Amino acid sequence: MSVQEYLDKHMLSRKIEDAVNAAVRAKTPDPVLFISNHMRKAVPSVITKVRARQILDCRGIPTVEVDLYTNKGMFRASAPSGAPSGLYEAIELRDGDKGTYLGNGVTRAVRNVNEKISEAIVGMDPTLQNQIDQAMIDLDKTEKKGELGGNAILAVSMAACKAGAAEKEVPLYKHIADLSGRTNHALPVPAFTLISGGKHAGNNLAIRDIMILPIGAKRFEEAMQMGSETYHHLKAVITEKYGAQGCNVGDDGGFAPNISSFREGLDLVKEAINRTGYNDKLKIAIDVAATDFCIGTKYDLDYKSPNRSGQNFKSGEEMVEMYKELCKDYPIVSIEDPFDMEDWEQSKLFSGLGICQVVGDGLLMSNSKRIERAIHEHACNALLLKVNQIGTVTEAIEVVKMAKDAQWGVVISQRSGETDDCFIADLAVGLATGQIKAGAPSRGERLAKYNQLIRIEEELGDQSSYVGDDWRQS
């Protein structure tokens, strides 16, 4: 399109004349600035350029970062990455060249953004999130986004969402709420990782995370204080018992003392909570990630121990009994992935007991078909949403609606391979999910999300609402 054709299409001559007249009427002391601002609002914004690059996530592994441009500015987003990738989630497109980043490079995904996705969405209105996401899905043509790469598509989707908020001149969380049809903005209860195990840490603990939920806080900022203080009390507890070497941390920033039993970890956290004085205000959540140590129909709780005897195997029924005892002895209110990702029967049985929130992560993988099945079969009662598993903002909004319609809890979650992008903080507020899992109250890529939530609470002022005790019903 030529310059003259563009001017004619958007009737810019008329709009410039209107802007000049408005400046005269306003008697503005700076007519150039006034006219510039007037024109910025008068001319609809479109995506003018999309540029991707390869950056590193918090583990030193490549991921995709995108800069998306409109006449309002440049908007940047980066795709997080998990370990390992699941069978039913959007595919992270990686190069596979073992001589470069051990095969983890994402230059193909970057090239797809720069050469294919860019061509498809330049000229589109950034406020039309659904149309932008659908254009990329149509371009990819595969069920799991394997042609262009889920990492490429997601980074563009998030950047477009930020651009859409800027075009509407509203905060990102407000734009997301608008896209989802919601009117309330709720600050979520954070699930702070205190102890790490499983595949996220180098100790012998089979389960992946032990977390605390400050449901008794009155504001998100107070919840952060509770999380930080408990984290540092735990550091002192671990140092006293195991020495300073016990305070090494896992991928998400949780401490990784060389423990092997569930109860040993829970006792450490319980002691830290006692030292804070927040006993009645803090609850415990655990991420078992049981798929990691499921062998056939048995669960090997010593799978990480180099000297395992082979005696610590439990059946699904024995795991149920163990969870019942743990929930009785500790203030556990949420258990994530208590069974293997294909062990639907035990998941249904345990969920039906109503003992605690049962969160589906590996069971669901943010996959709409698996969520639909789990709702129908009552296999769990909460969704763990990882945006990179589903691949676009629009699809994330849709599955959250599915979960909420089923009266489920919803947990917006980080990944082990995070960047400093704090998109999920705004997503949690905009969708009023009630829960966010962003790691320990430590490490920059984790605190980027928590600190953004502090800013949002401050910005909302008297209109802010911390869900607290209503963490599952927000």
Tab-separated table of C-alpha atoms in Angstrom:
chain	number	residue	atom	x	y	z
A	1	MET	CA	0.000	0.000	0.000
A	2	SER	CA	1.391	3.390	-1.044
A	3	VAL	CA	1.529	6.340	1.355
A	4	GLN	CA	-1.272	8.077	-0.540
A	5	GLU	CA	-3.439	4.969	-0.426
A	6	TYR	CA	-2.856	4.691	3.323
A	7	LEU	CA	-3.743	8.362	3.841
A	8	ASP	CA	-6.908	7.950	1.818
A	9	LYS	CA	-7.924	4.695	3.528
A	10	HIS	CA	-7.694	6.181	6.997
A	11	MET	CA	-8.921	9.668	5.997
A	12	LEU	CA	-5.876	11.144	7.679
A	13	SER	CA	-6.225	14.564	6.072
A	14	ARG	CA	-9.616	14.994	7.735
A	15	LYS	CA	-8.332	13.664	11.051
A	16	ILE	CA	-5.330	15.999	11.015
A	17	GLU	CA	-7.663	18.923	10.358
A	18	ASP	CA	-9.862	17.820	13.266
A	19	ALA	CA	-6.813	17.555	15.519
A	20	VAL	CA	-5.670	21.094	14.616
A	21	ASN	CA	-9.140	22.482	15.302
A	22	ALA	CA	-9.275	20.666	18.628
A	23	ALA	CA	-5.898	22.141	19.616
A	24	VAL	CA	-7.168	25.643	18.807
A	25	ARG	CA	-10.333	25.115	20.854
A	26	ALA	CA	-8.337	23.792	23.781
A	27	LYS	CA	-5.945	26.766	23.662
A	28	THR	CA	-3.183	24.315	24.440
A	29	PRO	CA	0.276	25.723	25.256
A	30	ASP	CA	1.881	22.895	23.258
A	31	PRO	CA	-0.165	22.364	20.092
A	32	VAL	CA	2.300	19.883	18.552
A	33	LEU	CA	2.084	17.572	21.562
A	34	PHE	CA	-1.692	17.998	21.698
A	35	ILE	CA	-2.105	17.165	18.007
A	36	SER	CA	0.232	14.176	18.343
A	37	ASN	CA	-1.783	12.742	21.248
A	38	HIS	CA	-5.059	13.497	19.463
A	39	MET	CA	-3.909	11.659	16.341
A	40	ARG	CA	-2.645	8.708	18.359
A	41	LYS	CA	-6.170	8.189	19.654
A	42	ALA	CA	-7.867	8.982	16.342
A	43	VAL	CA	-5.979	6.451	14.225
A	44	PRO	CA	-6.724	2.793	15.025
A	45	SER	CA	-3.618	0.875	15.954
A	46	VAL	CA	-2.512	-2.131	13.925
A	47	ILE	CA	0.340	-4.570	14.248
A	48	THR	CA	3.124	-3.104	12.136
A	49	LYS	CA	6.025	-5.448	12.830
A	50	VAL	CA	6.804	-8.693	14.666
A	51	ARG	CA	10.353	-9.684	15.479
A	52	ALA	CA	11.551	-12.720	17.455
A	53	ARG	CA	14.886	-13.729	18.922
A	54	GLN	CA	16.401	-16.553	20.928
A	55	ILE	CA	17.026	-15.774	24.616
A	56	LEU	CA	17.798	-17.962	27.635
A	57	ASP	CA	15.381	-18.955	30.373
A	58	CYS	CA	16.323	-19.194	34.052
A	59	ARG	CA	17.916	-22.618	33.514
A	60	GLY	CA	20.196	-21.349	30.758
A	61	ILE	CA	18.102	-23.097	28.090
A	62	PRO	CA	16.952	-21.202	24.951
A	63	THR	CA	13.418	-19.920	24.559
A	64	VAL	CA	11.575	-17.533	22.242
A	65	GLU	CA	11.198	-13.814	22.879
A	66	VAL	CA	9.010	-11.626	20.650
A	67	ASP	CA	8.850	-7.869	20.088
A	68	LEU	CA	5.519	-6.859	18.581
A	69	TYR	CA	5.109	-3.309	17.289
A	70	THR	CA	2.067	-1.083	16.805
A	71	ASN	CA	1.860	2.682	16.476
A	72	LYS	CA	1.495	2.701	20.273
A	73	GLY	CA	4.970	1.233	20.762
A	74	MET	CA	6.782	-2.065	21.186
A	75	PHE	CA	5.446	-4.922	23.329
A	76	ARG	CA	7.653	-7.804	24.449
A	77	ALA	CA	6.828	-11.304	25.650
A	78	SER	CA	8.750	-14.541	26.137
A	79	ALA	CA	7.596	-18.137	26.298
A	80	PRO	CA	8.295	-20.150	29.447
A	81	SER	CA	9.348	-23.778	29.215
A	82	GLY	CA	8.705	-26.877	31.274
A	83	ALA	CA	10.669	-29.979	32.137
A	84	PRO	CA	9.704	-32.387	30.854
A	85	SER	CA	7.194	-31.587	28.125
A	86	GLY	CA	4.013	-33.629	28.311
A	87	LEU	CA	2.400	-35.840	25.695
A	88	TYR	CA	-0.766	-33.791	25.369
A	89	GLU	CA	0.578	-30.235	25.435
A	90	ALA	CA	1.593	-27.787	22.725
A	91	ILE	CA	4.964	-28.734	21.228
A	92	GLU	CA	8.048	-26.649	21.942
A	93	LEU	CA	9.815	-26.498	18.610
A	94	ARG	CA	13.539	-27.021	19.129
A	95	ASP	CA	16.355	-27.352	16.625
A	96	GLY	CA	17.715	-30.731	17.705
A	97	ASP	CA	21.301	-29.848	16.774
A	98	LYS	CA	23.287	-31.469	19.598
A	99	GLY	CA	26.271	-29.270	18.770
A	100	THR	CA	24.380	-26.108	19.722
A	101	TYR	CA	22.786	-25.715	23.147
A	102	LEU	CA	22.734	-29.536	23.361
A	103	GLY	CA	19.929	-29.608	20.815
A	104	ASN	CA	17.747	-27.100	22.682
A	105	GLY	CA	18.124	-24.145	20.322
A	106	VAL	CA	14.918	-22.468	19.107
A	107	THR	CA	16.145	-20.786	15.935
A	108	ARG	CA	13.528	-22.632	13.844
A	109	ALA	CA	10.748	-21.295	16.063
A	110	VAL	CA	12.259	-17.805	15.855
A	111	ARG	CA	12.417	-18.056	12.077
A	112	ASN	CA	8.763	-19.116	11.973
A	113	VAL	CA	7.804	-15.943	13.837
A	114	ASN	CA	9.918	-13.696	11.647
A	115	GLU	CA	8.992	-15.236	8.313
A	116	LYS	CA	5.536	-16.821	8.674
A	117	ILE	CA	3.615	-15.553	11.680
A	118	SER	CA	4.698	-11.981	11.072
A	119	GLU	CA	3.342	-12.039	7.545
A	120	ALA	CA	0.035	-13.480	8.764
A	121	ILE	CA	-0.722	-10.965	11.515
A	122	VAL	CA	0.865	-7.665	10.454
A	123	GLY	CA	-1.992	-5.251	9.819
A	124	MET	CA	-4.302	-6.905	12.372
A	125	ASP	CA	-5.982	-5.022	15.210
A	126	PRO	CA	-4.125	-5.951	18.451
A	127	THR	CA	-7.344	-5.753	20.489
A	128	LEU	CA	-8.819	-8.677	18.547
A	129	GLN	CA	-6.990	-11.387	20.493
A	130	ASN	CA	-9.194	-14.222	19.295
A	131	GLN	CA	-8.621	-13.385	15.632
A	132	ILE	CA	-4.853	-13.098	16.073
A	133	ASP	CA	-4.630	-16.427	17.904
A	134	GLN	CA	-6.901	-18.134	15.395
A	135	ALA	CA	-4.802	-16.837	12.509
A	136	MET	CA	-1.728	-18.521	14.018
A	137	ILE	CA	-3.620	-21.746	14.748
A	138	ASP	CA	-4.897	-21.841	11.140
A	139	LEU	CA	-1.398	-21.179	9.839
A	140	ASP	CA	0.054	-24.017	11.918
A	141	LYS	CA	-2.642	-26.584	10.989
A	142	THR	CA	-1.540	-29.166	13.620
A	143	GLU	CA	-3.329	-30.204	16.786
A	144	LYS	CA	-0.357	-29.515	19.076
A	145	LYS	CA	1.149	-26.530	17.235
A	146	GLY	CA	4.082	-28.614	16.074
A	147	GLU	CA	4.564	-26.888	12.724
A	148	LEU	CA	5.259	-23.350	13.945
A	149	GLY	CA	6.017	-24.293	17.546
A	150	GLY	CA	3.907	-23.668	20.615
A	151	ASN	CA	6.757	-21.559	21.967
A	152	ALA	CA	6.638	-19.299	18.887
A	153	ILE	CA	2.840	-18.976	18.895
A	154	LEU	CA	2.566	-18.314	22.630
A	155	ALA	CA	5.197	-15.567	22.700
A	156	VAL	CA	3.370	-13.759	19.886
A	157	SER	CA	-0.006	-14.290	21.555
A	158	MET	CA	1.163	-12.775	24.850
A	159	ALA	CA	2.876	-9.844	23.115
A	160	ALA	CA	-0.300	-9.148	21.124
A	161	CYS	CA	-2.316	-9.208	24.352
A	162	LYS	CA	-0.029	-6.570	25.850
A	163	ALA	CA	-0.405	-4.486	22.686
A	164	GLY	CA	-4.177	-4.816	22.880
A	165	ALA	CA	-4.181	-3.475	26.425
A	166	ALA	CA	-2.079	-0.499	25.345
A	167	GLU	CA	-4.413	0.236	22.437
A	168	LYS	CA	-7.359	0.321	24.842
A	169	GLU	CA	-5.258	2.327	27.327
A	170	VAL	CA	-6.043	-0.068	30.166
A	171	PRO	CA	-3.840	-2.295	32.366
A	172	LEU	CA	-3.105	-5.758	31.010
A	173	TYR	CA	-5.212	-7.495	33.670
A	174	LYS	CA	-8.185	-5.291	32.754
A	175	HIS	CA	-7.820	-6.152	29.064
A	176	ILE	CA	-7.654	-9.864	29.924
A	177	ALA	CA	-10.769	-9.517	32.076
A	178	ASP	CA	-12.537	-7.821	29.158
A	179	LEU	CA	-11.521	-10.636	26.814
A	180	SER	CA	-12.949	-13.191	29.225
A	181	GLY	CA	-16.143	-11.275	29.959
A	182	ARG	CA	-15.267	-10.813	33.633
A	183	THR	CA	-15.833	-7.637	35.627
A	184	ASN	CA	-14.108	-8.458	38.927
A	185	HIS	CA	-10.369	-8.291	39.543
A	186	ALA	CA	-9.161	-10.543	42.343
A	187	LEU	CA	-5.650	-10.826	43.763
A	188	PRO	CA	-4.810	-14.555	44.020
A	189	VAL	CA	-3.461	-16.508	46.951
A	190	PRO	CA	0.188	-17.301	46.125
A	191	ALA	CA	1.453	-20.866	46.503
A	192	PHE	CA	5.036	-20.278	47.618
A	193	THR	CA	7.453	-23.137	46.976
A	194	LEU	CA	9.436	-23.786	50.160
A	195	ILE	CA	10.945	-27.236	49.559
A	196	SER	CA	11.778	-28.658	46.136
A	197	GLY	CA	12.249	-32.271	45.145
A	198	GLY	CA	11.370	-34.589	42.281
A	199	LYS	CA	12.900	-33.624	38.951
A	200	HIS	CA	13.283	-30.010	40.082
A	201	ALA	CA	16.008	-30.683	42.680
A	202	GLY	CA	19.071	-32.844	43.298
A	203	ASN	CA	17.969	-34.344	46.605
A	204	ASN	CA	16.288	-37.706	47.260
A	205	LEU	CA	12.780	-36.353	47.836
A	206	ALA	CA	10.325	-37.977	45.425
A	207	ILE	CA	7.624	-35.288	45.448
A	208	ARG	CA	8.230	-32.113	43.479
A	209	ASP	CA	7.151	-29.272	45.797
A	210	ILE	CA	5.998	-28.469	49.292
A	211	MET	CA	4.273	-25.079	49.293
A	212	ILE	CA	2.453	-22.751	51.665
A	213	LEU	CA	-0.761	-20.806	51.000
A	214	PRO	CA	-1.195	-17.613	53.093
A	215	ILE	CA	-4.984	-17.755	52.989
A	216	GLY	CA	-5.271	-15.821	56.262
A	217	ALA	CA	-3.702	-12.637	54.882
A	218	LYS	CA	-5.921	-9.613	54.338
A	219	ARG	CA	-3.997	-8.253	51.355
A	220	PHE	CA	-1.622	-9.686	48.775
A	221	GLU	CA	1.215	-7.572	50.155
A	222	GLU	CA	0.670	-9.177	53.562
A	223	ALA	CA	0.668	-12.601	51.891
A	224	MET	CA	4.074	-11.782	50.411
A	225	GLN	CA	5.374	-10.839	53.844
A	226	MET	CA	4.146	-14.125	55.282
A	227	GLY	CA	5.742	-16.082	52.458
A	228	SER	CA	9.074	-14.315	52.716
A	229	GLU	CA	9.291	-14.624	56.487
A	230	THR	CA	8.399	-18.319	56.419
A	231	TYR	CA	10.973	-18.927	53.685
A	232	HIS	CA	13.719	-17.362	55.793
A	233	HIS	CA	12.637	-19.161	58.963
A	234	LEU	CA	12.776	-22.397	56.976
A	235	LYS	CA	16.303	-21.555	55.900
A	236	ALA	CA	17.278	-21.256	59.556
A	237	VAL	CA	15.531	-24.542	60.437
A	238	ILE	CA	17.315	-26.385	57.624
A	239	THR	CA	20.687	-24.848	58.509
A	240	GLU	CA	20.330	-25.959	62.130
A	241	LYS	CA	19.486	-29.523	61.135
A	242	TYR	CA	21.517	-30.135	57.962
A	243	GLY	CA	24.050	-27.344	57.798
A	244	ALA	CA	24.330	-24.603	55.166
A	245	GLN	CA	24.617	-27.153	52.345
A	246	GLY	CA	21.007	-28.090	52.991
A	247	CYS	CA	19.952	-24.664	51.753
A	248	ASN	CA	20.793	-25.285	48.106
A	249	VAL	CA	17.733	-24.612	45.962
A	250	GLY	CA	15.833	-26.318	43.142
A	251	ASP	CA	14.588	-24.941	39.832
A	252	ASP	CA	11.762	-22.959	41.426
A	253	GLY	CA	13.831	-21.539	44.284
A	254	GLY	CA	12.624	-23.953	46.970
A	255	PHE	CA	15.208	-25.332	49.377
A	256	ALA	CA	16.471	-28.826	48.558
A	257	PRO	CA	17.880	-30.450	51.710
A	258	ASN	CA	18.886	-34.065	51.229
A	259	ILE	CA	15.721	-35.600	52.603
A	260	SER	CA	13.787	-38.535	51.234
A	261	SER	CA	10.494	-38.789	53.132
A	262	PHE	CA	7.347	-36.712	52.730
A	263	ARG	CA	7.009	-36.297	56.473
A	264	GLU	CA	10.568	-35.098	56.936
A	265	GLY	CA	9.924	-32.255	54.499
A	266	LEU	CA	6.508	-31.458	55.954
A	267	ASP	CA	7.952	-31.370	59.481
A	268	LEU	CA	10.545	-28.818	58.372
A	269	VAL	CA	7.864	-26.600	56.882
A	270	LYS	CA	5.632	-27.037	59.929
A	271	GLU	CA	8.487	-25.934	62.210
A	272	ALA	CA	9.122	-22.868	60.030
A	273	ILE	CA	5.426	-21.964	60.184
A	274	ASN	CA	5.474	-22.310	63.973
A	275	ARG	CA	8.373	-19.884	64.193
A	276	THR	CA	6.490	-17.250	62.185
A	277	GLY	CA	3.463	-17.216	64.462
A	278	TYR	CA	1.177	-17.387	61.406
A	279	ASN	CA	0.002	-20.913	62.233
A	280	ASP	CA	-3.716	-20.386	61.574
A	281	LYS	CA	-3.106	-18.202	58.527
A	282	LEU	CA	-0.894	-20.563	56.526
A	283	LYS	CA	-1.929	-23.821	54.871
A	284	ILE	CA	0.209	-26.380	53.034
A	285	ALA	CA	-0.020	-27.618	49.451
A	286	ILE	CA	2.047	-30.358	47.850
A	287	ASP	CA	2.849	-31.129	44.220
A	288	VAL	CA	3.485	-34.859	44.097
A	289	ALA	CA	4.084	-35.169	40.329
A	290	ALA	CA	3.507	-38.900	40.817
A	291	THR	CA	4.008	-39.723	37.132
A	292	ASP	CA	7.743	-39.217	37.697
A	293	PHE	CA	7.948	-42.250	39.982
A	294	CYS	CA	5.129	-44.471	38.767
A	295	ILE	CA	6.309	-47.883	37.555
A	296	GLY	CA	3.445	-49.883	36.106
A	297	THR	CA	0.758	-49.668	38.786
A	298	LYS	CA	3.186	-49.024	41.665
A	299	TYR	CA	4.795	-45.848	42.994
A	300	ASP	CA	8.494	-45.926	43.907
A	301	LEU	CA	8.978	-43.369	46.681
A	302	ASP	CA	12.742	-44.056	46.700
A	303	TYR	CA	13.207	-43.619	42.961
A	304	LYS	CA	15.872	-40.927	43.453
A	305	SER	CA	17.842	-42.727	46.137
A	306	PRO	CA	21.062	-44.351	44.864
A	307	ASN	CA	20.851	-46.969	47.649
A	308	ARG	CA	17.173	-47.786	47.341
A	309	SER	CA	16.179	-51.176	48.609
A	310	GLY	CA	13.189	-51.609	46.339
A	311	GLN	CA	10.964	-51.948	49.388
A	312	ASN	CA	9.328	-48.521	49.311
A	313	PHE	CA	6.797	-49.241	46.574
A	314	LYS	CA	3.170	-48.314	47.127
A	315	SER	CA	0.042	-49.289	45.266
A	316	GLY	CA	-2.529	-46.703	44.276
A	317	GLU	CA	-4.677	-47.750	47.234
A	318	GLU	CA	-1.730	-47.353	49.616
A	319	MET	CA	-1.031	-43.889	48.180
A	320	VAL	CA	-4.639	-42.903	48.947
A	321	GLU	CA	-4.217	-44.027	52.554
A	322	MET	CA	-0.921	-42.152	52.822
A	323	TYR	CA	-2.519	-38.923	51.578
A	324	LYS	CA	-5.403	-39.327	54.024
A	325	GLU	CA	-2.947	-39.643	56.909
A	326	LEU	CA	-0.859	-36.679	55.747
A	327	CYS	CA	-3.938	-34.445	55.444
A	328	LYS	CA	-4.934	-35.472	58.967
A	329	ASP	CA	-1.498	-34.776	60.477
A	330	TYR	CA	-0.614	-31.574	58.585
A	331	PRO	CA	-2.647	-28.540	57.410
A	332	ILE	CA	-2.636	-29.766	53.799
A	333	VAL	CA	-5.441	-28.272	51.727
A	334	SER	CA	-4.256	-29.018	48.172
A	335	ILE	CA	-2.506	-31.948	46.468
A	336	GLU	CA	-1.372	-31.717	42.857
A	337	ASP	CA	-1.001	-34.818	40.671
A	338	PRO	CA	-1.311	-37.393	43.467
A	339	PHE	CA	-1.278	-40.218	40.882
A	340	ASP	CA	0.129	-41.050	37.475
A	341	MET	CA	-1.182	-38.995	34.552
A	342	GLU	CA	-3.089	-42.026	33.232
A	343	ASP	CA	-4.295	-43.319	36.595
A	344	TRP	CA	-7.805	-41.922	36.211
A	345	GLU	CA	-9.411	-44.446	38.560
A	346	GLN	CA	-7.326	-43.577	41.615
A	347	SER	CA	-7.654	-39.868	40.843
A	348	LYS	CA	-11.448	-40.227	40.762
A	349	LEU	CA	-11.444	-42.208	43.980
A	350	PHE	CA	-9.272	-39.739	45.860
A	351	SER	CA	-11.047	-36.659	44.503
A	352	GLY	CA	-14.367	-38.157	45.545
A	353	LEU	CA	-13.246	-38.305	49.170
A	354	GLY	CA	-13.440	-34.504	49.401
A	355	ILE	CA	-10.412	-34.335	51.689
A	356	CYS	CA	-8.667	-31.488	49.897
A	357	GLN	CA	-8.323	-29.718	46.583
A	358	VAL	CA	-7.057	-32.209	43.982
A	359	VAL	CA	-5.193	-30.367	41.233
A	360	GLY	CA	-4.732	-31.813	37.768
A	361	ASP	CA	-1.435	-30.921	36.108
A	362	GLY	CA	0.015	-33.939	34.288
A	363	LEU	CA	-3.483	-35.434	34.365
A	364	LEU	CA	-4.831	-32.484	32.336
A	365	MET	CA	-1.841	-30.695	30.740
A	366	SER	CA	-4.121	-27.690	30.174
A	367	ASN	CA	-5.624	-29.760	27.334
A	368	SER	CA	-9.310	-28.995	26.749
A	369	LYS	CA	-10.174	-32.602	25.839
A	370	ARG	CA	-8.601	-34.001	28.996
A	371	ILE	CA	-10.194	-31.258	31.097
A	372	GLU	CA	-13.574	-32.140	29.625
A	373	ARG	CA	-13.029	-35.814	30.471
A	374	ALA	CA	-11.891	-34.999	34.010
A	375	ILE	CA	-14.964	-32.840	34.584
A	376	HIS	CA	-17.233	-35.611	33.320
A	377	GLU	CA	-15.514	-38.302	35.403
A	378	HIS	CA	-14.904	-36.127	38.505
A	379	ALA	CA	-11.224	-37.053	38.331
A	380	CYS	CA	-10.049	-33.879	40.080
A	381	ASN	CA	-11.480	-30.560	41.212
A	382	ALA	CA	-8.918	-27.988	40.161
A	383	LEU	CA	-7.048	-27.017	37.006
A	384	LEU	CA	-3.363	-26.141	36.926
A	385	LEU	CA	-3.044	-23.816	33.947
A	386	LYS	CA	0.348	-23.510	32.269
A	387	VAL	CA	-0.006	-21.144	29.333
A	388	ASN	CA	2.751	-22.777	27.301
A	389	GLN	CA	0.953	-26.134	27.495
A	390	ILE	CA	-2.052	-24.725	25.668
A	391	GLY	CA	-0.270	-22.195	23.458
A	392	THR	CA	-2.463	-19.075	23.140
A	393	VAL	CA	-4.111	-16.538	25.425
A	394	THR	CA	-7.523	-17.232	23.878
A	395	GLU	CA	-7.343	-20.967	24.590
A	396	ALA	CA	-6.149	-20.272	28.143
A	397	ILE	CA	-9.216	-18.107	28.747
A	398	GLU	CA	-11.469	-20.829	27.337
A	399	VAL	CA	-10.175	-23.631	29.565
A	400	VAL	CA	-10.352	-21.436	32.665
A	401	LYS	CA	-14.012	-20.819	31.831
A	402	MET	CA	-14.540	-24.584	31.487
A	403	ALA	CA	-13.005	-25.170	34.906
A	404	LYS	CA	-14.938	-22.395	36.618
A	405	ASP	CA	-18.215	-23.548	35.070
A	406	ALA	CA	-17.519	-26.938	36.675
A	407	GLN	CA	-17.002	-25.219	40.064
A	408	TRP	CA	-13.324	-26.148	40.020
A	409	GLY	CA	-10.463	-24.228	41.544
A	410	VAL	CA	-7.943	-22.739	39.101
A	411	VAL	CA	-4.201	-22.344	39.683
A	412	ILE	CA	-2.213	-20.199	37.229
A	413	SER	CA	1.250	-21.743	37.159
A	414	GLN	CA	4.833	-20.900	36.330
A	415	ARG	CA	7.200	-23.335	34.611
A	416	SER	CA	10.615	-24.530	35.732
A	417	GLY	CA	12.106	-22.674	32.760
A	418	GLU	CA	10.891	-19.137	33.457
A	419	THR	CA	11.891	-15.701	32.201
A	420	ASP	CA	11.374	-12.275	33.738
A	421	ASP	CA	8.076	-11.898	31.849
A	422	CYS	CA	5.325	-11.359	34.445
A	423	PHE	CA	2.360	-12.014	32.111
A	424	ILE	CA	0.860	-14.741	34.309
A	425	ALA	CA	0.462	-12.285	37.193
A	426	ASP	CA	-1.914	-10.147	35.122
A	427	LEU	CA	-3.556	-13.306	33.799
A	428	ALA	CA	-4.337	-14.507	37.327
A	429	VAL	CA	-5.904	-11.160	38.275
A	430	GLY	CA	-7.760	-10.696	35.000
A	431	LEU	CA	-9.285	-14.176	35.130
A	432	ALA	CA	-9.772	-13.999	38.926
A	433	THR	CA	-8.396	-17.521	39.260
A	434	GLY	CA	-7.860	-17.223	43.006
A	435	GLN	CA	-4.529	-19.079	43.007
A	436	ILE	CA	-1.099	-18.547	41.476
A	437	LYS	CA	1.928	-20.800	41.706
A	438	ALA	CA	5.047	-18.831	40.818
A	439	GLY	CA	7.741	-20.539	42.877
A	440	ALA	CA	9.634	-19.455	45.970
A	441	PRO	CA	9.668	-15.880	47.292
A	442	SER	CA	13.199	-15.811	45.910
A	443	ARG	CA	14.971	-15.570	42.505
A	444	GLY	CA	14.276	-12.795	40.045
A	445	GLU	CA	12.194	-14.700	37.500
A	446	ARG	CA	9.821	-15.828	40.284
A	447	LEU	CA	9.648	-12.474	42.051
A	448	ALA	CA	8.854	-10.745	38.750
A	449	LYS	CA	5.380	-12.297	39.009
A	450	TYR	CA	4.882	-11.659	42.724
A	451	ASN	CA	6.146	-8.079	42.535
A	452	GLN	CA	3.795	-7.368	39.638
A	453	LEU	CA	0.909	-8.521	41.812
A	454	ILE	CA	2.003	-6.074	44.519
A	455	ARG	CA	1.920	-3.288	41.909
A	456	ILE	CA	-1.514	-4.340	40.674
A	457	GLU	CA	-2.899	-4.336	44.216
A	458	GLU	CA	-1.520	-0.849	44.750
A	459	GLU	CA	-2.955	0.343	41.427
A	460	LEU	CA	-6.411	-1.017	42.233
A	461	GLY	CA	-6.360	0.681	45.624
A	462	ASP	CA	-9.720	0.466	47.388
A	463	GLN	CA	-11.036	-1.667	44.528
A	464	SER	CA	-8.466	-4.401	45.157
A	465	SER	CA	-9.675	-7.694	46.596
A	466	TYR	CA	-7.428	-10.435	47.963
A	467	VAL	CA	-9.325	-13.731	47.819
A	468	GLY	CA	-7.891	-15.146	51.080
A	469	ASP	CA	-10.235	-17.782	52.496
A	470	ASP	CA	-12.190	-17.813	49.214
A	471	TRP	CA	-9.161	-19.026	47.266
A	472	ARG	CA	-11.153	-21.806	45.585
A	473	GLN	CA	-14.415	-19.928	44.976
A	474	SER	CA	-13.156	-16.670	43.453
